[in-house]
Amino acid sequence: QVQLVESGGGLVQIGGSLRLSCVASGLSLSFYSIAWFRQAPGREREEVSCITGGDAATKQYAESVKERFTISRDSAKNTVYLQMDILYTEDSAVYYCAAGPGFGTRTCQAFDHWGQGAQVTVSS
């Protein structure tokens, strides 16, 4: 059975950094794309970043986090990371990782599995 578990959330001050981890079990990162989403009160859920499956490992970022966040993958550990730097209060949200098809027209758009979420709070 597929399971995704997020970790690494917490409280950080403006301008600080945090690294989230998404550990996947029951699937291979060779065949799945992994995305990070976030949702905060008063906001719609948004896709923050995504990495496609296999050797291509194409990376995508929302404009709001580009040049501040970095997604990466460690296939040996079945883990996808989201390094978050220069954090703003606007980045505060529950962050979720999600898995979907690694190839095809719906890569990084359709997701079949979701983690439970990790709280990130940026304080001033």
PDB file of C-alpha atoms in Angstrom:
ATOM      1  CA  GLN A   1       0.000   0.000   0.000  1.00  0.00           C
ATOM      2  CA  VAL A   2       1.273   3.456  -0.911  1.00  0.00           C
ATOM      3  CA  GLN A   3       2.049   5.807   1.933  1.00  0.00           C
ATOM      4  CA  LEU A   4       3.543   9.303   1.992  1.00  0.00           C
ATOM      5  CA  VAL A   5       4.836  10.818   5.221  1.00  0.00           C
ATOM      6  CA  GLU A   6       5.921  14.445   5.554  1.00  0.00           C
ATOM      7  CA  SER A   7       8.322  15.718   8.185  1.00  0.00           C
ATOM      8  CA  GLY A   8      10.476  18.749   8.895  1.00  0.00           C
ATOM      9  CA  GLY A   9       7.805  21.338   9.554  1.00  0.00           C
ATOM     10  CA  GLY A  10       8.006  23.765  12.411  1.00  0.00           C
ATOM     11  CA  LEU A  11       8.317  27.370  13.477  1.00  0.00           C
ATOM     12  CA  VAL A  12      10.836  29.688  11.842  1.00  0.00           C
ATOM     13  CA  GLN A  13      11.414  33.437  11.722  1.00  0.00           C
ATOM     14  CA  ILE A  14      11.146  35.609   8.636  1.00  0.00           C
ATOM     15  CA  GLY A  15      14.149  35.070   6.405  1.00  0.00           C
ATOM     16  CA  GLY A  16      14.879  31.668   7.878  1.00  0.00           C
ATOM     17  CA  SER A  17      15.097  28.263   6.258  1.00  0.00           C
ATOM     18  CA  LEU A  18      13.406  24.909   6.631  1.00  0.00           C
ATOM     19  CA  ARG A  19      13.656  21.588   4.819  1.00  0.00           C
ATOM     20  CA  LEU A  20      10.662  19.330   4.389  1.00  0.00           C
ATOM     21  CA  SER A  21      10.947  15.619   3.663  1.00  0.00           C
ATOM     22  CA  CYS A  22       8.449  13.305   2.005  1.00  0.00           C
ATOM     23  CA  VAL A  23       9.208   9.627   2.506  1.00  0.00           C
ATOM     24  CA  ALA A  24       7.360   7.344   0.104  1.00  0.00           C
ATOM     25  CA  SER A  25       6.648   3.658   0.582  1.00  0.00           C
ATOM     26  CA  GLY A  26       4.898   1.254  -1.744  1.00  0.00           C
ATOM     27  CA  LEU A  27       5.924   3.119  -4.894  1.00  0.00           C
ATOM     28  CA  SER A  28       9.001   3.780  -6.974  1.00  0.00           C
ATOM     29  CA  LEU A  29      10.140   7.303  -7.750  1.00  0.00           C
ATOM     30  CA  SER A  30      11.109   5.964 -11.177  1.00  0.00           C
ATOM     31  CA  PHE A  31       7.413   5.851 -12.077  1.00  0.00           C
ATOM     32  CA  TYR A  32       5.827   8.603  -9.987  1.00  0.00           C
ATOM     33  CA  SER A  33       5.895  12.353  -9.924  1.00  0.00           C
ATOM     34  CA  ILE A  34       5.996  13.959  -6.492  1.00  0.00           C
ATOM     35  CA  ALA A  35       4.594  17.395  -5.769  1.00  0.00           C
ATOM     36  CA  TRP A  36       4.436  19.712  -2.803  1.00  0.00           C
ATOM     37  CA  PHE A  37       1.202  21.561  -2.103  1.00  0.00           C
ATOM     38  CA  ARG A  38       0.307  24.049   0.564  1.00  0.00           C
ATOM     39  CA  GLN A  39      -2.923  25.357   1.997  1.00  0.00           C
ATOM     40  CA  ALA A  40      -3.453  28.208   4.419  1.00  0.00           C
ATOM     41  CA  PRO A  41      -6.604  29.793   5.840  1.00  0.00           C
ATOM     42  CA  GLY A  42      -8.115  32.181   3.326  1.00  0.00           C
ATOM     43  CA  ARG A  43      -6.173  30.705   0.437  1.00  0.00           C
ATOM     44  CA  GLU A  44      -6.830  28.034  -2.124  1.00  0.00           C
ATOM     45  CA  ARG A  45      -4.624  24.989  -2.182  1.00  0.00           C
ATOM     46  CA  GLU A  46      -1.702  25.632  -4.489  1.00  0.00           C
ATOM     47  CA  GLU A  47       0.992  23.506  -6.047  1.00  0.00           C
ATOM     48  CA  VAL A  48       4.339  24.784  -4.843  1.00  0.00           C
ATOM     49  CA  SER A  49       6.707  22.487  -6.689  1.00  0.00           C
ATOM     50  CA  CYS A  50       6.843  19.177  -8.522  1.00  0.00           C
ATOM     51  CA  ILE A  51       9.446  16.744  -9.790  1.00  0.00           C
ATOM     52  CA  THR A  52       8.611  14.249 -12.529  1.00  0.00           C
ATOM     53  CA  GLY A  53       9.452  10.567 -12.482  1.00  0.00           C
ATOM     54  CA  GLY A  54      12.344   8.651 -13.953  1.00  0.00           C
ATOM     55  CA  ASP A  55      15.604  10.010 -15.242  1.00  0.00           C
ATOM     56  CA  ALA A  56      14.121  13.242 -16.564  1.00  0.00           C
ATOM     57  CA  ALA A  57      13.347  14.559 -13.065  1.00  0.00           C
ATOM     58  CA  THR A  58      11.959  17.777 -14.487  1.00  0.00           C
ATOM     59  CA  LYS A  59      11.353  20.371 -11.790  1.00  0.00           C
ATOM     60  CA  GLN A  60       8.546  22.913 -11.635  1.00  0.00           C
ATOM     61  CA  TYR A  61       7.968  25.808  -9.244  1.00  0.00           C
ATOM     62  CA  ALA A  62       5.219  28.248  -8.533  1.00  0.00           C
ATOM     63  CA  GLU A  63       6.227  31.811  -9.335  1.00  0.00           C
ATOM     64  CA  SER A  64       5.756  32.798  -5.715  1.00  0.00           C
ATOM     65  CA  VAL A  65       8.528  30.464  -4.523  1.00  0.00           C
ATOM     66  CA  LYS A  66      10.865  30.367  -7.508  1.00  0.00           C
ATOM     67  CA  GLU A  67      14.481  31.096  -6.550  1.00  0.00           C
ATOM     68  CA  ARG A  68      13.641  30.554  -2.878  1.00  0.00           C
ATOM     69  CA  PHE A  69      12.521  26.911  -2.785  1.00  0.00           C
ATOM     70  CA  THR A  70      14.332  23.898  -4.219  1.00  0.00           C
ATOM     71  CA  ILE A  71      12.888  20.437  -4.801  1.00  0.00           C
ATOM     72  CA  SER A  72      15.178  17.413  -4.913  1.00  0.00           C
ATOM     73  CA  ARG A  73      15.003  13.632  -4.881  1.00  0.00           C
ATOM     74  CA  ASP A  74      16.982  10.850  -3.256  1.00  0.00           C
ATOM     75  CA  SER A  75      15.799   7.702  -5.003  1.00  0.00           C
ATOM     76  CA  ALA A  76      17.847   5.400  -2.776  1.00  0.00           C
ATOM     77  CA  LYS A  77      15.888   6.678   0.219  1.00  0.00           C
ATOM     78  CA  ASN A  78      12.549   7.010  -1.604  1.00  0.00           C
ATOM     79  CA  THR A  79      12.493  10.582  -0.384  1.00  0.00           C
ATOM     80  CA  VAL A  80      11.690  13.945  -1.943  1.00  0.00           C
ATOM     81  CA  TYR A  81      12.824  17.133  -0.236  1.00  0.00           C
ATOM     82  CA  LEU A  82      11.688  20.718  -0.351  1.00  0.00           C
ATOM     83  CA  GLN A  83      14.356  23.170   0.759  1.00  0.00           C
ATOM     84  CA  MET A  84      12.728  26.464   1.704  1.00  0.00           C
ATOM     85  CA  ASP A  85      14.887  29.569   2.054  1.00  0.00           C
ATOM     86  CA  ILE A  86      14.158  33.234   2.709  1.00  0.00           C
ATOM     87  CA  LEU A  87      10.792  32.418   4.202  1.00  0.00           C
ATOM     88  CA  TYR A  88       8.003  34.986   4.406  1.00  0.00           C
ATOM     89  CA  THR A  89       4.958  35.018   6.643  1.00  0.00           C
ATOM     90  CA  GLU A  90       2.971  34.344   3.473  1.00  0.00           C
ATOM     91  CA  ASP A  91       4.660  30.937   3.295  1.00  0.00           C
ATOM     92  CA  SER A  92       2.912  29.798   6.474  1.00  0.00           C
ATOM     93  CA  ALA A  93       0.647  26.874   5.618  1.00  0.00           C
ATOM     94  CA  VAL A  94       0.116  23.160   5.932  1.00  0.00           C
ATOM     95  CA  TYR A  95       2.365  21.523   3.368  1.00  0.00           C
ATOM     96  CA  TYR A  96       1.392  18.247   1.711  1.00  0.00           C
ATOM     97  CA  CYS A  97       3.254  15.949  -0.618  1.00  0.00           C
ATOM     98  CA  ALA A  98       1.376  14.053  -3.295  1.00  0.00           C
ATOM     99  CA  ALA A  99       2.196  11.345  -5.824  1.00  0.00           C
ATOM    100  CA  GLY A 100       0.869  10.847  -9.336  1.00  0.00           C
ATOM    101  CA  PRO A 101       1.865   9.403 -12.704  1.00  0.00           C
ATOM    102  CA  GLY A 102       5.501  10.047 -13.513  1.00  0.00           C
ATOM    103  CA  PHE A 103       5.018  10.362 -17.256  1.00  0.00           C
ATOM    104  CA  GLY A 104       2.380  11.549 -19.689  1.00  0.00           C
ATOM    105  CA  THR A 105       0.238  14.609 -20.223  1.00  0.00           C
ATOM    106  CA  ARG A 106      -1.002  14.781 -16.633  1.00  0.00           C
ATOM    107  CA  THR A 107       2.360  14.688 -14.902  1.00  0.00           C
ATOM    108  CA  CYS A 108       2.449  17.092 -11.976  1.00  0.00           C
ATOM    109  CA  GLN A 109      -1.289  17.700 -12.452  1.00  0.00           C
ATOM    110  CA  ALA A 110      -3.117  14.545 -11.349  1.00  0.00           C
ATOM    111  CA  PHE A 111      -2.357  12.930  -7.998  1.00  0.00           C
ATOM    112  CA  ASP A 112      -3.516   9.631  -6.541  1.00  0.00           C
ATOM    113  CA  HIS A 113      -1.839   9.627  -3.128  1.00  0.00           C
ATOM    114  CA  TRP A 114      -1.453  12.272  -0.445  1.00  0.00           C
ATOM    115  CA  GLY A 115       0.420  12.658   2.798  1.00  0.00           C
ATOM    116  CA  GLN A 116      -1.058  13.868   6.060  1.00  0.00           C
ATOM    117  CA  GLY A 117       0.553  17.305   5.974  1.00  0.00           C
ATOM    118  CA  ALA A 118       3.172  19.225   7.921  1.00  0.00           C
ATOM    119  CA  GLN A 119       2.649  22.633   9.508  1.00  0.00           C
ATOM    120  CA  VAL A 120       5.035  25.427   8.594  1.00  0.00           C
ATOM    121  CA  THR A 121       4.722  28.667  10.545  1.00  0.00           C
ATOM    122  CA  VAL A 122       6.797  31.743   9.745  1.00  0.00           C
ATOM    123  CA  SER A 123       6.711  34.363  12.471  1.00  0.00           C
ATOM    124  CA  SER A 124       7.652  38.026  12.600  1.00  0.00           C
TER     125      SER A 124
END
